[in-house]
Coordinates of C-alpha atoms (C1' of nucleotides) in Angstrom, one line a residue:
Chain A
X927 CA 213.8 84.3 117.3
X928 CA 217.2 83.3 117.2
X929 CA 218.2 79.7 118.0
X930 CA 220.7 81.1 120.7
X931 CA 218.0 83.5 122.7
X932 CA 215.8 80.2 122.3
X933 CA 218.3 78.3 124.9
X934 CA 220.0 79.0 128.1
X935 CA 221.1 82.2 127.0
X936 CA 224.3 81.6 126.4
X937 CA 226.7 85.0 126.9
X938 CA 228.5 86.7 124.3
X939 CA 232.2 85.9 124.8
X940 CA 235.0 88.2 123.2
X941 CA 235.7 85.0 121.2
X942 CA 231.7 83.7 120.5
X943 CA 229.5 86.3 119.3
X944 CA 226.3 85.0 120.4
X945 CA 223.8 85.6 117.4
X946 CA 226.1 85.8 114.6
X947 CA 223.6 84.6 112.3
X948 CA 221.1 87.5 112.9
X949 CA 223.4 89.4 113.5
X950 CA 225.0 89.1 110.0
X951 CA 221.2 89.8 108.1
X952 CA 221.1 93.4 109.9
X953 CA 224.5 94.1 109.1
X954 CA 223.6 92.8 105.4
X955 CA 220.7 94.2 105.5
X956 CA 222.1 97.8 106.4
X957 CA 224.6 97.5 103.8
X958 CA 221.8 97.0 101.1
X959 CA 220.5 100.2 102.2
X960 CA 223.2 102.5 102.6
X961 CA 225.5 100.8 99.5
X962 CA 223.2 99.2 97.2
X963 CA 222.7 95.9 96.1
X964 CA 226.3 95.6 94.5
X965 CA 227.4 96.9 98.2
X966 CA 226.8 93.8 99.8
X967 CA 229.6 91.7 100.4
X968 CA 230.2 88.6 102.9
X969 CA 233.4 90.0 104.1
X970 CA 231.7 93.6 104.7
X971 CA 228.8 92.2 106.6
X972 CA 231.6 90.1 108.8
X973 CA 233.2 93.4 109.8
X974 CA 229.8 94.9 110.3
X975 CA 229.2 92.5 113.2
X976 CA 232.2 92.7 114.1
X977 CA 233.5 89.4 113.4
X978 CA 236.3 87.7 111.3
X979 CA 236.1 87.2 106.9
X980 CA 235.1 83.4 107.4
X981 CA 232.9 83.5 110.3
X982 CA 229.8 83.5 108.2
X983 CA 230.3 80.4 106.9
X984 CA 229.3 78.8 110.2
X985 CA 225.9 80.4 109.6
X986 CA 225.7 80.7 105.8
X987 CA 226.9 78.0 103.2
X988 CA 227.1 80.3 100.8
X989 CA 227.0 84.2 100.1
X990 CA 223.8 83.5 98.1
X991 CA 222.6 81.8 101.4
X992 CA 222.9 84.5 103.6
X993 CA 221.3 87.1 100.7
X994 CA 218.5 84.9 100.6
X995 CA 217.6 85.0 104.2
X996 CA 218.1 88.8 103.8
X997 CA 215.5 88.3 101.0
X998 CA 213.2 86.0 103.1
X999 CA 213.4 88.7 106.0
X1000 CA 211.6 91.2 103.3
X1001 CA 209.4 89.0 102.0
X1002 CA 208.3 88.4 105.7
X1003 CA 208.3 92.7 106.4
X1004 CA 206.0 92.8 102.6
X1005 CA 203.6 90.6 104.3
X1006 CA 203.1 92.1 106.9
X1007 CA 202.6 95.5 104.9
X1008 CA 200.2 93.9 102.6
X1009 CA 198.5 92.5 105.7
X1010 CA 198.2 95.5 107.4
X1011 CA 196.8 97.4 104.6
X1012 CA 193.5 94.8 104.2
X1013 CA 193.3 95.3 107.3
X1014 CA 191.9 98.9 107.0
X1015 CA 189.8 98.3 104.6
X1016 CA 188.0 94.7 106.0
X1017 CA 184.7 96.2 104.9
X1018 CA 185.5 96.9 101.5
X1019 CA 187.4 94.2 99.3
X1020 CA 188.0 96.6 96.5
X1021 CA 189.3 99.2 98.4
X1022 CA 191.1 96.5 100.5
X1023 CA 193.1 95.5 96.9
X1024 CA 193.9 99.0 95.9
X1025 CA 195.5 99.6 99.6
X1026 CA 197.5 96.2 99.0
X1027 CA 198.8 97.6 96.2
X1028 CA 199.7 100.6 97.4
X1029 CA 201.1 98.9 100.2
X1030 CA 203.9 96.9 98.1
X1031 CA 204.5 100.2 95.8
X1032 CA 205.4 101.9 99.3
X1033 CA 207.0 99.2 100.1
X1034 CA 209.7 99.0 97.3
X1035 CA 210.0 103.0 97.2
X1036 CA 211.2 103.2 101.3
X1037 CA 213.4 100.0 100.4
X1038 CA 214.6 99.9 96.8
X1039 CA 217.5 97.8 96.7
X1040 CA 215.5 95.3 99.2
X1041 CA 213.0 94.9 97.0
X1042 CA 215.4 94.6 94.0
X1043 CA 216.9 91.5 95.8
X1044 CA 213.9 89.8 97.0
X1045 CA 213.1 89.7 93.4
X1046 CA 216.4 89.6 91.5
X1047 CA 219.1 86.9 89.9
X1048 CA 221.1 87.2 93.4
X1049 CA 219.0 84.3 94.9
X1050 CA 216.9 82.0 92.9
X1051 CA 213.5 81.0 94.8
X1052 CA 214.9 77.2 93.4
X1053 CA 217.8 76.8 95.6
X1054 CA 216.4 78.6 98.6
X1055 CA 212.7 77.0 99.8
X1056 CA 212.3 79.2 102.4
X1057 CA 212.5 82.3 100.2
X1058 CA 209.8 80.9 97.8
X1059 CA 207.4 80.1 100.7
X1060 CA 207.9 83.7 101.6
X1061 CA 207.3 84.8 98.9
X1062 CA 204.2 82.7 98.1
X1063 CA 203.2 83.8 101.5
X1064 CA 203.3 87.6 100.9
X1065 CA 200.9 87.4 97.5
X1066 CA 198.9 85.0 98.3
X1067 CA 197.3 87.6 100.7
X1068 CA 196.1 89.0 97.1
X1069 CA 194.4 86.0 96.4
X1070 CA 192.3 85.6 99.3
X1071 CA 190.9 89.6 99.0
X1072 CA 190.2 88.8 95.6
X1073 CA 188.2 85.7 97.2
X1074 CA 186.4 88.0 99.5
X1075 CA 186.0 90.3 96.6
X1076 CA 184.1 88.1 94.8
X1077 CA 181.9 87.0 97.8
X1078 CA 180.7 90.3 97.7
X1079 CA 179.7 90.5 94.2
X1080 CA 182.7 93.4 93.7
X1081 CA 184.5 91.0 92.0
X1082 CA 183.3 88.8 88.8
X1083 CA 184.2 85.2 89.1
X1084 CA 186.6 82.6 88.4
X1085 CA 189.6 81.0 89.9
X1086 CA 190.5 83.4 92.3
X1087 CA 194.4 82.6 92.0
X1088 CA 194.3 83.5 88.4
X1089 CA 192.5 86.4 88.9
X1090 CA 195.0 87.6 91.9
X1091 CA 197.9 86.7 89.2
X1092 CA 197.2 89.7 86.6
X1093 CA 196.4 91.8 89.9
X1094 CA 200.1 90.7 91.2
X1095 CA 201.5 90.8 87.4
X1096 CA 200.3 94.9 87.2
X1097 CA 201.4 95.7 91.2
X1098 CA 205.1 93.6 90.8
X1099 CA 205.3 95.5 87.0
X1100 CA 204.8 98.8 88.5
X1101 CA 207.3 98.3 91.9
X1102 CA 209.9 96.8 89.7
X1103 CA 209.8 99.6 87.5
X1104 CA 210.0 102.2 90.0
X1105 CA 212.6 100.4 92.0
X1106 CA 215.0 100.0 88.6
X1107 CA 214.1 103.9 87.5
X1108 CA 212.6 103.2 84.3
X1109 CA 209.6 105.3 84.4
X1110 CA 210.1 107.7 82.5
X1111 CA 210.3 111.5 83.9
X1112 CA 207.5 112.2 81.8
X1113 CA 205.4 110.1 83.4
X1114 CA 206.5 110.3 86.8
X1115 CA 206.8 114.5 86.8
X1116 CA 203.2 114.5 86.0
X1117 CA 201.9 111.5 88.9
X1118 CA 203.6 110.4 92.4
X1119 CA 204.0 107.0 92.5
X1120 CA 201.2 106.1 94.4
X1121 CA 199.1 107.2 92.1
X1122 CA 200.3 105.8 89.6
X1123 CA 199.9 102.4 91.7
X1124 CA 196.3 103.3 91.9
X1125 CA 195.9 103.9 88.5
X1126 CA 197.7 100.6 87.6
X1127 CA 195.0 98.6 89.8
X1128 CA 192.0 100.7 88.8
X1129 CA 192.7 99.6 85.2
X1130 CA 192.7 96.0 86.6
X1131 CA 190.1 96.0 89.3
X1132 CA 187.8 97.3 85.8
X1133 CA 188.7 94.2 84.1
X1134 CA 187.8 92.1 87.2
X1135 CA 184.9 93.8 87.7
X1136 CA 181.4 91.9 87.5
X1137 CA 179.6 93.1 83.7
X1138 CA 177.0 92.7 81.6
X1139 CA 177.9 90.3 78.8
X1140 CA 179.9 92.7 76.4
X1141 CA 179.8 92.8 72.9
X1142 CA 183.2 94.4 73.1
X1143 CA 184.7 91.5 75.4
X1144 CA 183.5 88.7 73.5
X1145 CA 184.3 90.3 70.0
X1146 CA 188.1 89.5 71.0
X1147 CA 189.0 86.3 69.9
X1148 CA 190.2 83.7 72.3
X1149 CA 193.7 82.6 70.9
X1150 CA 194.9 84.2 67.7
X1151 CA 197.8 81.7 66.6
X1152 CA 199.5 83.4 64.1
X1153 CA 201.0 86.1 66.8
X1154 CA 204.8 87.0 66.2
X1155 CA 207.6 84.9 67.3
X1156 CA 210.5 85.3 69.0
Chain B
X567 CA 226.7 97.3 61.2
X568 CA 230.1 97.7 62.7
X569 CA 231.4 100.7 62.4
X570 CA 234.8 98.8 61.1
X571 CA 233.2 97.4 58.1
X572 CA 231.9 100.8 57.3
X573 CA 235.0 102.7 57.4
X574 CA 238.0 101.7 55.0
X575 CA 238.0 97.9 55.3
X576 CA 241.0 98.5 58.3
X577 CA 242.5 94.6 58.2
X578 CA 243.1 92.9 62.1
X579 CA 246.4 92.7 62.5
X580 CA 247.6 90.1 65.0
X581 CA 247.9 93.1 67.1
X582 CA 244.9 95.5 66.9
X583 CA 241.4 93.7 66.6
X584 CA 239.5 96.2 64.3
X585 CA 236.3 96.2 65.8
X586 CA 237.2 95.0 69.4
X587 CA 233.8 97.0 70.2
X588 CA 231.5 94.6 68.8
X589 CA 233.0 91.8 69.2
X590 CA 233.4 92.8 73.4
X591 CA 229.1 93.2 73.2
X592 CA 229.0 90.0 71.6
X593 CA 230.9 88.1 73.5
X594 CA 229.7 89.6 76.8
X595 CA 226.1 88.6 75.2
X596 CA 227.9 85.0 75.0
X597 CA 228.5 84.8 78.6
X598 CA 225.1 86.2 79.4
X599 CA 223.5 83.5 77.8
X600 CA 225.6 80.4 79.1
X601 CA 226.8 81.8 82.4
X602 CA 224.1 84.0 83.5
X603 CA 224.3 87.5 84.9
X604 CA 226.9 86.5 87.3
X605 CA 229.0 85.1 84.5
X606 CA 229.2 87.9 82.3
X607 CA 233.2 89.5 83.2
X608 CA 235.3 92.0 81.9
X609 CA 237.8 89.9 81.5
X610 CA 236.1 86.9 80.6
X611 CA 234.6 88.8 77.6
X612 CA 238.0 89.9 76.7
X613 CA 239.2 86.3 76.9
X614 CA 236.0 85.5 74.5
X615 CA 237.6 88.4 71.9
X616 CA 240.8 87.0 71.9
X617 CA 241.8 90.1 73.5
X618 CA 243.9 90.9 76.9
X619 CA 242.2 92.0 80.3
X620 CA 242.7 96.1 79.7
X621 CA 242.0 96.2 76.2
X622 CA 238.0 96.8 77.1
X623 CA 239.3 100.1 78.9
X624 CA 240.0 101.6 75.3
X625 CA 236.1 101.2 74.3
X626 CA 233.9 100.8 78.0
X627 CA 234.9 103.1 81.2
X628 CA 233.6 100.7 83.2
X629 CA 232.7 97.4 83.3
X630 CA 228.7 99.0 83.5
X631 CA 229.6 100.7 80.4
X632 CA 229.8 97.1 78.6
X633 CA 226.6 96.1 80.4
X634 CA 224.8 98.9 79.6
X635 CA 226.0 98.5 75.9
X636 CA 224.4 94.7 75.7
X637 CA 221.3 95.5 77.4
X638 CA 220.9 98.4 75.0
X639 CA 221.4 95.6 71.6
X640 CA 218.6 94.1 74.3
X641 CA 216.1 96.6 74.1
X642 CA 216.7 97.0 70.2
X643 CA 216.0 93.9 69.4
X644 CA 213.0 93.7 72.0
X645 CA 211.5 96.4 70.0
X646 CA 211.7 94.6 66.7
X647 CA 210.3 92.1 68.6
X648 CA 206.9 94.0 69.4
X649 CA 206.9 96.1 66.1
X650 CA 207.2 92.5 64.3
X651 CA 203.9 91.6 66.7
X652 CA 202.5 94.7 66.1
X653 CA 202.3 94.1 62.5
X654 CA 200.8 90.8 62.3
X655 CA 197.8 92.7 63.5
X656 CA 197.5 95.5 61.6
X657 CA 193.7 95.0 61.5
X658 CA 192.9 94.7 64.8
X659 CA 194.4 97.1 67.5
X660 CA 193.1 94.7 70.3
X661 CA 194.6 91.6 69.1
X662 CA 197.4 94.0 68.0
X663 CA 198.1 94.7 72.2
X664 CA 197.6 91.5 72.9
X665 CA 200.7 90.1 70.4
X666 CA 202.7 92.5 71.5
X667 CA 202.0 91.4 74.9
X668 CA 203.2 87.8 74.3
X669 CA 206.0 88.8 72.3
X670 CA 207.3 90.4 75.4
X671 CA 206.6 87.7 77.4
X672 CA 208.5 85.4 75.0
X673 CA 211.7 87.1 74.2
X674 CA 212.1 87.4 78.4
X675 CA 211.6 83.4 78.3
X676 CA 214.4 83.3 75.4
X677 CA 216.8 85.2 77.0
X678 CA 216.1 85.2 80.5
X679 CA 219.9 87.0 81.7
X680 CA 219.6 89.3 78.6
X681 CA 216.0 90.3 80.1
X682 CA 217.0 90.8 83.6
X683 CA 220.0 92.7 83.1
X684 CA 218.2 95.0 80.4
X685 CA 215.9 95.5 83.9
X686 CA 218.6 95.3 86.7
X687 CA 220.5 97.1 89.3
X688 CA 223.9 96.1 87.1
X689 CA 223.3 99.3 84.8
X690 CA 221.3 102.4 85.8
X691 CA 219.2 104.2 83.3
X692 CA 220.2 107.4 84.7
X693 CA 224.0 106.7 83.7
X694 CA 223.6 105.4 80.5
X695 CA 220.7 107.7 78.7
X696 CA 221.6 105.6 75.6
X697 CA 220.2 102.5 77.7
X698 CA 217.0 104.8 78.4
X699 CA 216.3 106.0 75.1
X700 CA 216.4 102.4 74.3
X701 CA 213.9 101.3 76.6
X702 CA 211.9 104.0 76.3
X703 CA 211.7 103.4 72.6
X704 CA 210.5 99.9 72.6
X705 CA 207.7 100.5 75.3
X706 CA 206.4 103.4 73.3
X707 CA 205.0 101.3 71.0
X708 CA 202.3 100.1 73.4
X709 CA 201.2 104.0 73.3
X710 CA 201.0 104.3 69.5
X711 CA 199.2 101.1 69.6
X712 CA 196.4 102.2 72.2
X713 CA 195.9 105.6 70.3
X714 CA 195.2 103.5 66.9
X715 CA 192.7 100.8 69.4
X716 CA 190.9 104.5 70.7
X717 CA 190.4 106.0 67.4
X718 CA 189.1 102.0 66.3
X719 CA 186.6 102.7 69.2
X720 CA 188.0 99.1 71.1
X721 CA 189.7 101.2 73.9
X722 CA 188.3 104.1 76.0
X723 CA 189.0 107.5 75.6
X724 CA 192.0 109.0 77.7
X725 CA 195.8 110.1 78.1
X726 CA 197.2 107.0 75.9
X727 CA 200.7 106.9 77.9
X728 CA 198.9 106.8 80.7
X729 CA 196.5 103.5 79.6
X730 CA 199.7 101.9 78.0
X731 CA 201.6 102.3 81.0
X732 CA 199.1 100.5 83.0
X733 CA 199.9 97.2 80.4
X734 CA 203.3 98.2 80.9
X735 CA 203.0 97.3 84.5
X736 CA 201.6 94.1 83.6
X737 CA 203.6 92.7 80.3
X738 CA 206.8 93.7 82.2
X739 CA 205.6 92.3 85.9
X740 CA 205.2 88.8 83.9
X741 CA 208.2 88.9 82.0
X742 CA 209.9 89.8 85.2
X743 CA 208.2 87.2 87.7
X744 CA 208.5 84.4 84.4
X745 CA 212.4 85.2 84.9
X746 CA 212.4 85.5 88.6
X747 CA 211.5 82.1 88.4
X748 CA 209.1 83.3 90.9
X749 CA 205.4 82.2 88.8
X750 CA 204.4 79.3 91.5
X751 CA 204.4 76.1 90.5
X752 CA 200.9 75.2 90.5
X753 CA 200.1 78.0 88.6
X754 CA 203.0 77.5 85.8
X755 CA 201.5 73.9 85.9
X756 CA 198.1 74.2 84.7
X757 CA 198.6 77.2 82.1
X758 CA 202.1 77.5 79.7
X759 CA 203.5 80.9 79.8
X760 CA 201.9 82.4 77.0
X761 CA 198.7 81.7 77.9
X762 CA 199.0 83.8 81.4
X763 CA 200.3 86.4 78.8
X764 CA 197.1 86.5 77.0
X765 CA 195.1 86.4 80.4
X766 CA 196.7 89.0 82.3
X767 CA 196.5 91.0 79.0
X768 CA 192.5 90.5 78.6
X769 CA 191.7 91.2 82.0
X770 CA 193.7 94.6 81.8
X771 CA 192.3 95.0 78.1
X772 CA 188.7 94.5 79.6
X773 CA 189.6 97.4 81.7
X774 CA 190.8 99.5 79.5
X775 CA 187.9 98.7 77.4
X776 CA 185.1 101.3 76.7
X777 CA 182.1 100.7 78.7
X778 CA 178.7 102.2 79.8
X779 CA 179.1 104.2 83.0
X780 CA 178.8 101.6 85.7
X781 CA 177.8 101.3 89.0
X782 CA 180.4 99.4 90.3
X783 CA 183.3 101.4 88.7
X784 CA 182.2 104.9 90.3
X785 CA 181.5 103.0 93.7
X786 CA 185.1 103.1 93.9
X787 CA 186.2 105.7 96.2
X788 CA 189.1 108.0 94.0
X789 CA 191.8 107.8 96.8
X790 CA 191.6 106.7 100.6
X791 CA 194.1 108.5 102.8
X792 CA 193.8 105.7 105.5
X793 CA 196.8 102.9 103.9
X794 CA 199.3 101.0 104.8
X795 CA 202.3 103.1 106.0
X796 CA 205.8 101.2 105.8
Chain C
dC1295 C1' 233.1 67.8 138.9
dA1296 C1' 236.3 66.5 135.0
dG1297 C1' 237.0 66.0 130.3
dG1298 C1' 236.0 65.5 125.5
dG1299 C1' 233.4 66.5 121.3
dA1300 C1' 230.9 69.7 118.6
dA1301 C1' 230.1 74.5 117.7
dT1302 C1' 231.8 78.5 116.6
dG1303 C1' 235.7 81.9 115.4
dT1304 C1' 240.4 83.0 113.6
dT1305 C1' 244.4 83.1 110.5
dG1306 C1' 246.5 82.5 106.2
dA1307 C1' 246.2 81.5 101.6
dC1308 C1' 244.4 80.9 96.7
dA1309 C1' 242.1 82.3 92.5
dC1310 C1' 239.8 85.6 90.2
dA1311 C1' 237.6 90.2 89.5
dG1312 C1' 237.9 95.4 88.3
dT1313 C1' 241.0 98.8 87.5
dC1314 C1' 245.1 101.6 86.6
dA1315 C1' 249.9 103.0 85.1
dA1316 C1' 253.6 102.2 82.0
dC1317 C1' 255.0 100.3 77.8
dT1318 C1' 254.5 98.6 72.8
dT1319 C1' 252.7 98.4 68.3
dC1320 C1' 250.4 99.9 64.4
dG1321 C1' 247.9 103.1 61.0
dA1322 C1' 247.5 107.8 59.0
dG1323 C1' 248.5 112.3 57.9
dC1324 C1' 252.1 116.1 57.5
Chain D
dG68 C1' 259.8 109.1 56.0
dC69 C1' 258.5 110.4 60.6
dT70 C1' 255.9 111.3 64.1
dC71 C1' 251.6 111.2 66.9
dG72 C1' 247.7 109.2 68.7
dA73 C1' 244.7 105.2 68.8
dA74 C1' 244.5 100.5 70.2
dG75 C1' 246.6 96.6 72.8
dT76 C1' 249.7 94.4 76.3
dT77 C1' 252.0 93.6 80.7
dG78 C1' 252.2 93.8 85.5
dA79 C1' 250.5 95.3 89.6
dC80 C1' 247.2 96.7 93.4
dT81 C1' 243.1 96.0 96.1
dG82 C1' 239.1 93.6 97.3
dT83 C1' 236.1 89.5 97.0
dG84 C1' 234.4 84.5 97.7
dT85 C1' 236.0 80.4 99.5
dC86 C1' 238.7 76.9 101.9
dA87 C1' 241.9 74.4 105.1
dA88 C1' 244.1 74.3 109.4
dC89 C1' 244.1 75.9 113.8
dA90 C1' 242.0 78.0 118.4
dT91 C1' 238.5 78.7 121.7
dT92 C1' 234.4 77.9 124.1
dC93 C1' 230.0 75.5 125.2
dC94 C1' 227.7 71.7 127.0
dC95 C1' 226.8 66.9 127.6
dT96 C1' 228.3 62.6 129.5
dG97 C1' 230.8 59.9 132.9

DNA sequence: CAGGGAATGTTGACACAGTCAACTTCGAGC
DNA sequence: GCTCGAAGTTGACTGTGTCAACATTCCCTG
């Protein structure tokens, strides 16, 4: 993976560390865990590899920089969570969505402050392309169950990338809320997490379902104009 | 409001401010707004009251105690925000939801840095119950809302905080991913911001919506043990 | 095989942040 | 009138992001 490993294997010196860019996203990344987002520091990850305060800026332009590839690497673990969870259920495109879901809640519980920076103010997709492809990645996996969803007849039709929005608007909603602690206890005493997480999607899944024309549906007006502002 | 102009009319003095308080929340609001979350300082919001670095110590423990105390005015005015929506639709519980919905979705586009930090890592609920009760407060009206759309007949029978938290998941997911800056570009191209409020509202609303018993709703298996792990 | 860039690390320094201790000033109640 | 506590100030400490100047090592070219 790394650029270095990639060549002639060059040795680690006592004055060239070898893989100081890698090395300097685990030693992030394990500060995330154990200290929290506010725990992460460029000078703390340097001493964590072992290495002087303004080494990383031979690897990193910027703090932001090397927080964003910390970010990318989660995106790139999400995906493969997401991944793995259609995966088990390649028969059944509905089931297939819930275990996404699932998948990411999971995801975000086991790695909190991870998920809080893949998706916080720290790093901004704008300045950092390789996070948003990552990102795009990781959901788009939505879209195309939602595709095979609809093959199927599970699913009812329509642009399958607006339908997988409001799927990845419900699942995102419910993992940021867990991961910031604002569900309330009275929620949360009553349901584990996961459950909620199916819940969340059930609702959706409903809504996406294939229906006989409903009076109910089409009874709610398309765009009412006079909504509140502000 | 403050607590200055309610007490005997104490005059500032070149010395003491008189309601150094408010005027630290407002200014710290300041900074949000221009700066963004990484702007807003302790001291810098002291600078912006015309006040020296400690002098915050006498009101906030901690510069979290400040942050907590603006993304608190947050979630007040949030909920006047959704009440306001509420109202508007007093007639229809449905279009009610869905006005609520957008007016979310547009005060997080208004105040993107106020939105994120009243949703961050920078102040934990658990720390600030204040900050909870706040929150708490302006999502409950999402539950009162569903209970008048069940008795209406526009919204199926069942626990109401458990329905509302469902649209919780998917108002707040949007708000969050709208100031993420995370909504794709070719998504945020062909449909504004409000609009993906109203669809990711209707398909969730079509969910929540009652129905005759349906086939493909009780296909769904109620849990599958065989997920994702990680 | 030699030698010279180009990478990669190191040291030292600067500005600024959060925070605290010690001191000062002011308003209110005995 | 005087004192006491609340509210503000000054000065200092540590830690952080960042940069410039210097040191070391790798690897390519002759």
């Amino acid at each position: 993976m790394s650029r270095r490993a990639a060549a002639t294997a060059r040795r680690r010196t006592a004055y060239h560390h070898g893989d100081l860019r890698a090395a300097l996203v685990t030693a992030a990344t394990a500060l995330l865990d154990t200290e929290g987002p506010l725990g992460v520091t460029l000078r703390g990850a340097a001493r964590g590899a072992g290495v002087s305060q303004a080494a990383p800026y031979r690897h990193f332009s910027d703090k932001s920089a090397l927080l964003a590839a910390v970010a990318e690497d989660g995106f790139r673990r999400l995906r493969h969570a997401i991944a793995r969870a259609a995966r088990t259920h390649a028969r059944d495109p509905v089931a297939a969505l819930r275990a996404m879901a699932i998948a990411v809640v999971r995801f975000a519980a086991a790695h909190p402050s991870h998920y809080r920076l893949m998706s916080g103010p720290a790093v901004r997709g704008r300045d950092h392309p390789a996070l948003r492809d990552a990102a795009v990645g990781a959901w788009a996996l939505l879209a195309g169950a939602i595709e095979r969803g609809q093959r199927a007849g599970r699913i009812r039709p329509g642009d399958p990338v607006a339908l997988s929005f409001a799927l990845w608007c419900s699942i995102h909603g419910l993992a940021v809320l867990a991961v910031d602690e604002q569900i309330p206890a009275n929620v949360l005493k009553v349901v584990p997490l996961e459950q909620l997480a199916e819940h969340a999607t059930r609702c959706l899944l409903e809504g996406l379902a294939p229906r006989p024309p409903s009076r109910a549906a089409r009874r709610a007006r398309p765009a009412s104009r006079a909504t509140a502002r502000q």
